[in-house]
Coordinates of C-alpha atoms and ligand atoms in Angstrom, one line a residue:
X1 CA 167.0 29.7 201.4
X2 CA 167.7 32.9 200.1
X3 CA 163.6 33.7 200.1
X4 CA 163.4 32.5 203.5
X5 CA 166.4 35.0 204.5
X6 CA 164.4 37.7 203.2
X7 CA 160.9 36.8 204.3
X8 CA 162.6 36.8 208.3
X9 CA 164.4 39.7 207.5
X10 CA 161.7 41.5 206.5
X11 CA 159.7 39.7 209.7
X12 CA 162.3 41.1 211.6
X13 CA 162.2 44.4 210.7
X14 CA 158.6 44.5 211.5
X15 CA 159.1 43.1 214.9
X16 CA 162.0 45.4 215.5
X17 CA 164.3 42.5 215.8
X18 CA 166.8 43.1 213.5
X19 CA 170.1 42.5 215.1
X20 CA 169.2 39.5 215.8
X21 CA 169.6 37.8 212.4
X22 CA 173.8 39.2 212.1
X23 CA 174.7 41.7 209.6
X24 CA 172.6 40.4 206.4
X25 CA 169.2 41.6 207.5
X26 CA 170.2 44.7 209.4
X27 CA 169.8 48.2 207.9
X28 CA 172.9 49.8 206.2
X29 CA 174.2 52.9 207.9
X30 CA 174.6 54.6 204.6
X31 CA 171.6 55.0 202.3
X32 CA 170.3 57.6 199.5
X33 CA 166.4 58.6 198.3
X34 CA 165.4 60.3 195.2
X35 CA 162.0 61.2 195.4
X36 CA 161.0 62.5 192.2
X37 CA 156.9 63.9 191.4
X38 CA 156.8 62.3 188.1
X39 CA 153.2 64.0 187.4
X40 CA 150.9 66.2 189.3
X41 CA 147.1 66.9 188.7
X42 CA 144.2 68.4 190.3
X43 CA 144.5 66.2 193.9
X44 CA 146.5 63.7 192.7
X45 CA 150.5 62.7 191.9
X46 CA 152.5 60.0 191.0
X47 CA 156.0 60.2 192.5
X48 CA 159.1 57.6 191.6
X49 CA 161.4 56.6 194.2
X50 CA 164.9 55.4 193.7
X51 CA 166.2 53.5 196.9
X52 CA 170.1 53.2 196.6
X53 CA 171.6 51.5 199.7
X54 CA 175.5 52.9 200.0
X55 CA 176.5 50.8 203.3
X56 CA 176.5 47.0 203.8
X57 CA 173.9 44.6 201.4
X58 CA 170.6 43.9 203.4
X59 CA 168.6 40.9 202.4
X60 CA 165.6 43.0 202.7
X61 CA 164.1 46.5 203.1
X62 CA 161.4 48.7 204.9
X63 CA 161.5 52.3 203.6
X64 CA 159.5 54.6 205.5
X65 CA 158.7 58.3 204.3
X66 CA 157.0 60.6 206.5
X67 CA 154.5 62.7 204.4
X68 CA 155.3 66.5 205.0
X69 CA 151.3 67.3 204.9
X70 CA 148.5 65.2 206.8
X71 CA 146.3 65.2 203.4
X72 CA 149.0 63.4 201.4
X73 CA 147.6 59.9 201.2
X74 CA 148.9 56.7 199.1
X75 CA 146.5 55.3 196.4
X76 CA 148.9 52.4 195.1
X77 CA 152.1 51.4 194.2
X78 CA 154.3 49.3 192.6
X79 CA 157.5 47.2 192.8
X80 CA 157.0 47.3 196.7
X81 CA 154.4 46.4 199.1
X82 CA 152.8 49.4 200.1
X83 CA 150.7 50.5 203.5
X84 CA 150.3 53.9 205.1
X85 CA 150.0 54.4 208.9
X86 CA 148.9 58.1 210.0
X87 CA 151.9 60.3 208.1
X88 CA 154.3 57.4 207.1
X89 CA 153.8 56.0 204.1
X90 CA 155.7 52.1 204.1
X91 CA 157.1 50.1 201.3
X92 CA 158.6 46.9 201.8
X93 CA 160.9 45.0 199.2
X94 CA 159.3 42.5 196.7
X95 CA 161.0 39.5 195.8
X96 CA 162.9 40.6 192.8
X97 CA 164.5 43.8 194.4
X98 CA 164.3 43.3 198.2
X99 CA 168.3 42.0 198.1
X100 CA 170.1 45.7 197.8
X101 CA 173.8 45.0 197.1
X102 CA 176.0 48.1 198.4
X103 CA 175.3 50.5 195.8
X104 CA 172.2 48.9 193.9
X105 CA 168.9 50.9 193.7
X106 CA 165.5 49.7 194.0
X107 CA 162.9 51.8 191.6
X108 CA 159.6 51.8 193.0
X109 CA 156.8 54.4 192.8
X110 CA 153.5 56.0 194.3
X111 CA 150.2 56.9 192.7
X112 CA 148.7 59.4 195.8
X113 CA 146.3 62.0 196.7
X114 CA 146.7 65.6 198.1
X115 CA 144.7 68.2 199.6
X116 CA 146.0 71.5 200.1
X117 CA 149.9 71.5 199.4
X118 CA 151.9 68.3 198.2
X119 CA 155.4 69.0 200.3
X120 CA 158.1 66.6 198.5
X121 CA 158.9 64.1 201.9
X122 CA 162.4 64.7 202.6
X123 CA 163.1 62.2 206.0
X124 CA 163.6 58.4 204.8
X125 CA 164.1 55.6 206.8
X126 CA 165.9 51.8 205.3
X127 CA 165.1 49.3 207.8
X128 CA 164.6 51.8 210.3
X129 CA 167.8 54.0 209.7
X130 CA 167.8 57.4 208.1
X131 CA 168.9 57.9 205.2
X132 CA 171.3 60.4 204.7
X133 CA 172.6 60.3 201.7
X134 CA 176.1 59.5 202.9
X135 CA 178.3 56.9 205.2
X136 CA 179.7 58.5 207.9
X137 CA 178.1 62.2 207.1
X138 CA 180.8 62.3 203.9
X139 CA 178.4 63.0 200.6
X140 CA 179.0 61.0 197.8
X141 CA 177.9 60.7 194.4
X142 CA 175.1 59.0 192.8
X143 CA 176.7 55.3 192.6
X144 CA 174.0 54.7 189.7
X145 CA 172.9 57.8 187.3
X146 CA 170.2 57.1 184.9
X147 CA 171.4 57.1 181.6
X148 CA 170.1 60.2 180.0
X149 CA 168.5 59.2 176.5
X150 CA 169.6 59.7 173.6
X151 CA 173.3 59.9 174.9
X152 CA 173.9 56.4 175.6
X153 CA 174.3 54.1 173.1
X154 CA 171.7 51.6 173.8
X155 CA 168.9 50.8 172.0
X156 CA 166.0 53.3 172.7
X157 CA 169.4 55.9 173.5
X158 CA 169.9 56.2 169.6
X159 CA 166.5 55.1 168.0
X160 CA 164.1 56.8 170.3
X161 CA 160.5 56.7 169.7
X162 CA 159.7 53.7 167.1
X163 CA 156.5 54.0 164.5
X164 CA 155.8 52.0 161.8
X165 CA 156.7 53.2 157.9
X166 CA 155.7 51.1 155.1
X167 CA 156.0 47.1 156.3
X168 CA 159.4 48.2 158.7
X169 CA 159.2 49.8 161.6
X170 CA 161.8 52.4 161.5
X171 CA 163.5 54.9 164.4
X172 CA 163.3 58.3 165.2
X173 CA 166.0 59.3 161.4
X174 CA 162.8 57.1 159.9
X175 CA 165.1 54.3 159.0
X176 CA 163.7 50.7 159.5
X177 CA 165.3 48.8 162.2
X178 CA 165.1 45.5 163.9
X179 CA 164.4 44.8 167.7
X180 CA 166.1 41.4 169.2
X181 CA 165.5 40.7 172.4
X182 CA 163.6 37.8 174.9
X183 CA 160.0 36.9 176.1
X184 CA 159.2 37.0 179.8
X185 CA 157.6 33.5 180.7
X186 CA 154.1 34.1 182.5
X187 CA 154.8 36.9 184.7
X188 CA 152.4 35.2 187.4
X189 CA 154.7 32.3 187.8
X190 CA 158.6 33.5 187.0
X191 CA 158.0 37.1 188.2
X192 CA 161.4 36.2 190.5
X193 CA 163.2 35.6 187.1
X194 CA 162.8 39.7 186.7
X195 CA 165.3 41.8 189.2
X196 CA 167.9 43.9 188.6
X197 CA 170.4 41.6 187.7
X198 CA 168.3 39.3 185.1
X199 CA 167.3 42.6 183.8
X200 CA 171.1 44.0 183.7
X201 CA 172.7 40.5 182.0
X202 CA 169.5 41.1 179.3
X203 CA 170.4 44.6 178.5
X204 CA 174.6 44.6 179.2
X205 CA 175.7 40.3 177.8
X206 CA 173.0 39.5 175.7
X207 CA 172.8 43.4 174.1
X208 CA 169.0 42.5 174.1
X209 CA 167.1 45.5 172.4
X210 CA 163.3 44.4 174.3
X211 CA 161.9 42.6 177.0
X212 CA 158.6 41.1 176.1
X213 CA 156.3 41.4 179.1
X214 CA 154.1 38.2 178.7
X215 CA 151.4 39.2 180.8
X216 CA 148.7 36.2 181.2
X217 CA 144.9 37.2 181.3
X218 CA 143.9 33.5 182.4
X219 CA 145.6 31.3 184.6
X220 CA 146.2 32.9 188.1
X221 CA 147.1 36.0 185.6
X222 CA 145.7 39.7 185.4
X223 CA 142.0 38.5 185.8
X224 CA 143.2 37.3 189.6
X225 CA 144.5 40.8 190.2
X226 CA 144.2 43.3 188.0
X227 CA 145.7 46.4 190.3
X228 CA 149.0 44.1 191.0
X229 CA 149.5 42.7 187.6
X230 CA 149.2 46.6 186.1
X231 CA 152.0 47.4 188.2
X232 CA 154.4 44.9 187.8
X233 CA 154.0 45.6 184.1
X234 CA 155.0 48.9 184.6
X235 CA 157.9 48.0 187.1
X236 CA 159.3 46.0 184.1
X237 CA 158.5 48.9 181.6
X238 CA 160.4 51.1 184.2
X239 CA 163.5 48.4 184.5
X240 CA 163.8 48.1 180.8
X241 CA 163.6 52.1 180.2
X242 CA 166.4 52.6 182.6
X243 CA 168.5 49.7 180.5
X244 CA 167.8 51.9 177.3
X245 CA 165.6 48.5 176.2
X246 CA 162.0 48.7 174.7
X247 CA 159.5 46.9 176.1
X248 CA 156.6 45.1 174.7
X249 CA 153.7 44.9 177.3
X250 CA 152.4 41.5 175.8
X251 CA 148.1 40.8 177.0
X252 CA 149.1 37.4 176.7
X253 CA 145.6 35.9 176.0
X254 CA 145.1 32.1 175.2
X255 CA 142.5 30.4 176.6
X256 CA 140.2 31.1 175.6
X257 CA 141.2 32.0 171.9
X258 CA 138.9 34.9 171.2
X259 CA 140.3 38.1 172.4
X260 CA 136.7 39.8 172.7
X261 CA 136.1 37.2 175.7
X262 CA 138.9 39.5 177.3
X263 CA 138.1 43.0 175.6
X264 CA 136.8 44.9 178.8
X265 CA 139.7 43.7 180.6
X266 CA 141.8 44.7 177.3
X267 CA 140.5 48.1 177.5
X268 CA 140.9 48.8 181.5
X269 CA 144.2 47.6 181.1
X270 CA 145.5 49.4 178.3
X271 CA 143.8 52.6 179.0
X272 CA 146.0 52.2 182.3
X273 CA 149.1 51.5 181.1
X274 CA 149.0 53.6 177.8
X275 CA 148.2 56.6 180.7
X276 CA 151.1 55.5 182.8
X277 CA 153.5 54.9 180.1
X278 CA 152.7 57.7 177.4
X279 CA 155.8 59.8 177.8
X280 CA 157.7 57.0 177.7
X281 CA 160.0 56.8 174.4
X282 CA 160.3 52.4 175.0
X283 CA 156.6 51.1 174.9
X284 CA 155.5 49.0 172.3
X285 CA 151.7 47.5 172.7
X286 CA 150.7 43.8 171.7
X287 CA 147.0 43.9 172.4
X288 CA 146.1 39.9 172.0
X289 CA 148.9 37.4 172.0
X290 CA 147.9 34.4 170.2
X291 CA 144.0 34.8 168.7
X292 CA 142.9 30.8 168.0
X293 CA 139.2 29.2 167.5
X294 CA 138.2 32.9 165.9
X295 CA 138.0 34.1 162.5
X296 CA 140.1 37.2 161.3
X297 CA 136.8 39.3 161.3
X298 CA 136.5 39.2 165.5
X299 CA 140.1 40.1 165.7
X300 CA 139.8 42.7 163.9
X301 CA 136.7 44.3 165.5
X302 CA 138.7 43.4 169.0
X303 CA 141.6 45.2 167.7
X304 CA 139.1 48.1 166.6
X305 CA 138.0 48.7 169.9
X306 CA 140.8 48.6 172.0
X307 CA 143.8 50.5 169.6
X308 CA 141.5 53.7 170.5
X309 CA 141.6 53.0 173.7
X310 CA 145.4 53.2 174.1
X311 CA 145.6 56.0 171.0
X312 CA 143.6 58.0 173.9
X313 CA 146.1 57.9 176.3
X314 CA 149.7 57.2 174.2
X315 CA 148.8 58.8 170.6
X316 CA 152.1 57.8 169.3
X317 CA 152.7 54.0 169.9
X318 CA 153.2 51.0 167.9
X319 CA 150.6 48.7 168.5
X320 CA 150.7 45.3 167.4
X321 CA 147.5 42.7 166.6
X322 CA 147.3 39.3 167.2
X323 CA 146.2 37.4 164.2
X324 CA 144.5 33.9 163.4
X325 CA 145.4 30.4 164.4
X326 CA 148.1 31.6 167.3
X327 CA 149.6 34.3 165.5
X328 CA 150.5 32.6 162.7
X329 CA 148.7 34.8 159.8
X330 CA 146.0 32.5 159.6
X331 CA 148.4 29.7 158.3
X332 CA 147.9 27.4 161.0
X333 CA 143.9 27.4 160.2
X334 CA 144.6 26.7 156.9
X335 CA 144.1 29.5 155.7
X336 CA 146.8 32.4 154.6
X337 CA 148.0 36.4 155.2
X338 CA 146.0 37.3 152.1
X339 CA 142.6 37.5 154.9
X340 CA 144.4 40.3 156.8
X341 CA 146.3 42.2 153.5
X342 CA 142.6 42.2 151.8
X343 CA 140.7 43.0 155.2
X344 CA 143.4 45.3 157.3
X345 CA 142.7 46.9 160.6
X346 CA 141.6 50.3 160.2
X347 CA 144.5 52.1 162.5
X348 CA 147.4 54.0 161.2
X349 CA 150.7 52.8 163.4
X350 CA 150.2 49.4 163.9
X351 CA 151.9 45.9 163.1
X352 CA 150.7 42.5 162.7
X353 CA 152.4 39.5 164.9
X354 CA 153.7 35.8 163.4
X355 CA 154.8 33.3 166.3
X356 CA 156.4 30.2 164.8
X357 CA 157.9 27.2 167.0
X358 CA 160.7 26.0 164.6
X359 CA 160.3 22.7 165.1
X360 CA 157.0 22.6 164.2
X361 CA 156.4 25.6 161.5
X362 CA 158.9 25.3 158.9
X363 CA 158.9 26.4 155.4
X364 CA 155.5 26.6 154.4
X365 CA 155.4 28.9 157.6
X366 CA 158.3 30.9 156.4
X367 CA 157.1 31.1 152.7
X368 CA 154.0 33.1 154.3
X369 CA 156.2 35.2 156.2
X370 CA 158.5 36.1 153.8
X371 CA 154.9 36.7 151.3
X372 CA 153.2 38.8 153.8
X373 CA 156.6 40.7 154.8
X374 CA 156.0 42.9 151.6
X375 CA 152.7 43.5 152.0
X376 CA 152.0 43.7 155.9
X377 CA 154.2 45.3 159.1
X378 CA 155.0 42.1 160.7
X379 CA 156.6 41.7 164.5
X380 CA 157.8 37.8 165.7
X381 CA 156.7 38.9 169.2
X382 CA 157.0 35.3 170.1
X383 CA 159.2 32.2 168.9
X384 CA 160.6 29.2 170.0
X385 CA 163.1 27.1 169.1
X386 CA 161.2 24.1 170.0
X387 CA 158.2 22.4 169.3
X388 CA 155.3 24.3 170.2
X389 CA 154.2 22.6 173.0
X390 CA 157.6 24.8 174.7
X391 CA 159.4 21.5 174.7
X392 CA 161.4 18.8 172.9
X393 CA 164.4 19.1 171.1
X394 CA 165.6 22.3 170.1
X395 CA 165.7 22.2 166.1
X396 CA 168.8 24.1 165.1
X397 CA 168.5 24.4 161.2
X398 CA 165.2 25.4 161.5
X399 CA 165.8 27.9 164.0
X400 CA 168.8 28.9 162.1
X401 CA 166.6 29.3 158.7
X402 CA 163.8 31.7 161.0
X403 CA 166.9 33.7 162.2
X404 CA 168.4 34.3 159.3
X405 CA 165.0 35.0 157.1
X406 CA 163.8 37.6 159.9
X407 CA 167.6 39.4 159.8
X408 CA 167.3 39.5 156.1
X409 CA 163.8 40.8 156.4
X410 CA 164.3 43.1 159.8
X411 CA 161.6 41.4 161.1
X412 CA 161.5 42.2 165.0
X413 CA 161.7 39.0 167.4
X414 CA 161.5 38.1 170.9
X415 CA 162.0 34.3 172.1
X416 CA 159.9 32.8 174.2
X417 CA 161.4 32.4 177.2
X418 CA 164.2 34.5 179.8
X419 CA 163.2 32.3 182.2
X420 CA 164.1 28.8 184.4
X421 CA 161.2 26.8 183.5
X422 CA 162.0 23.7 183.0
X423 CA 161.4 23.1 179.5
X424 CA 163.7 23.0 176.7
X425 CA 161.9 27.0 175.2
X426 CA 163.7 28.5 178.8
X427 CA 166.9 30.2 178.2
X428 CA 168.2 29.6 182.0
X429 CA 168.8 26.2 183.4
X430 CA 166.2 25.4 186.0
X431 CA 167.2 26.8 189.4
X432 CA 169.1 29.7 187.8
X433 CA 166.3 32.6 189.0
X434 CA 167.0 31.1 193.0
X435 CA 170.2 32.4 192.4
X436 CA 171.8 36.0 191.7
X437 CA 174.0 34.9 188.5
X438 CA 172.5 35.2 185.3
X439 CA 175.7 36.2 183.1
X440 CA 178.1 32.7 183.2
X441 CA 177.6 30.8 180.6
X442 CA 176.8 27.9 183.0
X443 CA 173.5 29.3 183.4
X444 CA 172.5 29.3 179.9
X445 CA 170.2 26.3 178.0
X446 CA 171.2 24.8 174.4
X447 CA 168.1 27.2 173.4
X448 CA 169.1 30.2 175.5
X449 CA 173.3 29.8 174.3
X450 CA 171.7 30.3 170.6
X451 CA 169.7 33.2 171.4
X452 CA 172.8 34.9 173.3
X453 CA 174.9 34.1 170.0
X454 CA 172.1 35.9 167.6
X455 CA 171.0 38.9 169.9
X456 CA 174.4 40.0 171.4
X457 CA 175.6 40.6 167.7
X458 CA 176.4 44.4 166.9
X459 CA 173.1 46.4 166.2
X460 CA 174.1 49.0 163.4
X461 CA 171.3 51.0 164.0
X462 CA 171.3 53.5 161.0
X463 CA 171.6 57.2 162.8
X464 CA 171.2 59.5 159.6
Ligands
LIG501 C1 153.5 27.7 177.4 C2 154.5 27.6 178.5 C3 154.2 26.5 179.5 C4 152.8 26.8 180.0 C5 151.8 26.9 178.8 C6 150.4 27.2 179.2 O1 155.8 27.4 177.9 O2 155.1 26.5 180.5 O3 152.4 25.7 180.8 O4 152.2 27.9 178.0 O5 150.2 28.5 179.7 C7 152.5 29.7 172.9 C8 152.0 30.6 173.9 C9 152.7 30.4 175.2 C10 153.1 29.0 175.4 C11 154.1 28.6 174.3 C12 154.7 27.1 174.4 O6 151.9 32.0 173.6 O7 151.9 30.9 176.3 O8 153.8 28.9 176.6 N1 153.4 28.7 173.0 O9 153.6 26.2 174.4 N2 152.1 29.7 171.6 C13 152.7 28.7 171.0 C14 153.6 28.1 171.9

């Protein structure tokens, strides 16, 4: 219902019809732009623009800029749908931000062109309205300031840019820390499950240090649409960042198990977002989610290939390798970390991922782990506390054994999944994303009312 609300309201605004759908779909009086030129190069800029609506909550939004100079033309965006008629360049709402409660913002942004000058715009329109800044012609402040880094408290606030040193990896005072946090589901399917208010309960109940962004390569993923799937990566990178959370842009290859099957994609993609994403202090890179069918040799010469790529762009991230038999060190293959500790990749920053399902890997699993975790950087960038087909019964004293092994370790983690599906791995009962409340307990699973319990415990990031 509440899609169908939007997708008239947005019809509406098109066709000018507005007041006839009551109060809901009709443009606040009061509304504020930032317009900020994030970068600049010969002919070209990328801009951010923060939407904040300060009257009445619209179901749905058309922002129009009128482009100061005639050269100024879009190349592509993100977070909105994006069009350019003569010198107005359009972006409509998407379905996880295009519900703007009276003072929310909506973060979107522009890659464009220029020739001549590139004027900032400086008339905005919401739903046909311009925006002023103010209700009623009376100024008033920013409702929402970003958090300025390194000032906040949250996660990236105090440990800033993350590299590896030794097997930890360790925060800006080079002290080893641990990153908890949740796995997206497939971004193609529960991309509704990722608005501002998913995003917030993440960062502000669950104290969630990352967002794993599982980005699918194969079914209706990034191969249907590479352009679209780039940017809503980067819209998530950009809704994390402004939570103080780090996020891990997960290629979340499958099927088929050898990476190298994906490794031009690998390397358009990463050499994009590494660009996008370089000054960025949140950004951690898993290039191959869960390697199977391939020996450690083709990893490795996958990994090889593409760690240069984003090194290139983003010399300073951590970049984390897939490894055999779904990420499980080779175990699941039958065969054992000691392939990757005798035959490492040759790249300086990087970590190596273990996925376990705890009620299928047990302790022989967690004997390799807690083997390897002297000898290799390891990162759980996916877990479940299922089987792992995703489903069945959640196994508590297993989970409970991971949990505790990987805090006494600092092993990083991210559970698979902040999401509805409706499997038992899902931390949100089915339905929950069709809604706007993601902090009651009510909307939690068994699996997800663990997760909250582990993650939301106090940090104690070192600082010195
Ligand atoms: C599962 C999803 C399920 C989906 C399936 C196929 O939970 O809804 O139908 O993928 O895409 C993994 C994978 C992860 C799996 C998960 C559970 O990384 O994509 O998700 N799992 O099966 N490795 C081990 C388990």
């Amino acid at each position: 219902m509440k899609r169908l609300l939007a997708l008239l309201a947005t019809c509406a605004t098109i066709l000018g019809l507005t007041a006839l759908y009551g109060p809901q779909a009709v443009a606040a009086a009061g509304c504020k732009v930032d317009y900020t030129v994030t970068s600049q190069w010969q002919g070209g800029f990328q801009a951010g623009v923060k939407i904040t609506n300060l009257g009445a909550p619209v179901s749905g939004w058309t922002l129009d800029i009128a482009m100061p100079d005639a050269g100024q033309k879009l190349v592509q965006g993100w977070n909105a749908t994006w069009s350019q008629s003569g010198s107005t360049v359009t972006a409509v709402g998407v379905d996880w931000n295009r519900a703007l409660n009276t003072g929310a913002a909506a973060e979107v942004g522009l890659v464009g062109s220029f020739t001549g000058a590139n004027p900032k715009p400086t008339a905005f329109k919401l739903n046909g309205v311009a925006c002023t800044g103010s209700v009623g012609g009376t100024p008033s402040p920013d409702p929402d300031p970003d958090p300025e880094p390194g000032d906040d408290g949250t996660p990236v606030g105090i440990n800033g840019q993350v590299h590896v040193c030794g097997v930890h990896l360790c925060n800006q005072y080079d002290r080893p820390v641990q990153l908890r946090g949740m796995s997206t589901h497939g971004i193609q399917w529960f991309s509704q499950c990722y608005n501002n208010a998913s995003v917030d309960a993440l960062a502000n109940d669950w104290k969630a240090d990352l967002l794993r962004v599982a980005m699918y390569v194969q079914e209706d993923g990034y191969e249907t649409d590479p352009a679209g799937f780039t940017s809503r990566v980067n819209g998530l990178v950009d809704m994390a960042e402004a939570r103080g959370m780090y996020a891990l842009i997960d290629f979340h290859t499958l099927t088929p198990g050898d990476p190298n099957y994906n490794l031009d994609r690998a390397k358009t993609f990463f050499a994009s977002v590494a660009a996008r994403n370089a000054g960025k202090k949140n950004v951690i890179y898993e290039i191959a989610n869960e390697p199977n069918g391939v020996s450690w040799t083709a990893i490795k010469n996958y990994a090889e290939q593409v760690i240069p790529v984003i090194r290139a762009a983003d010399p300073d991230a951590v970049v984390i390798v897939g490894t055999r038999g779904w990420s499980s060190l080779g175990v699941s293959d039958g065969s054992s970390e000691s392939e990757v500790v005798s035959n490492p990749v040759n790249a300086t920053n990087i970590m190596y991922a273990f996925h376990f399902y705890a009620a299928s890997h047990k302790d022989s699993y967690r004997s390799a782990v807690s083997r390897a975790s002297s000898r290799l950087p390891l990162f759980v960038t996916e877990f479940g506390t299922v089987s792992a087909t995703g489903g069945g019964a959640l196994d508590r004293a297993s989970s409970t054994a991971w949990l505790d092994l990987l805090d006494q370790l600092k092993i990083g983690y991210a559970n698979w999944t902040y999401s509805d599906a409706p499997e038992s791995s899902a931390a949100l009962q089915p339905g929950t994303c069709d809604g706007s409340d993601y902090s009651s307990s009510g909307v939690l699973t068994e699996s997800g009312t663990l997760l909250k319990s582990r993650i939301s415990t106090p940090d104690n990031f070192p600082t010195s």
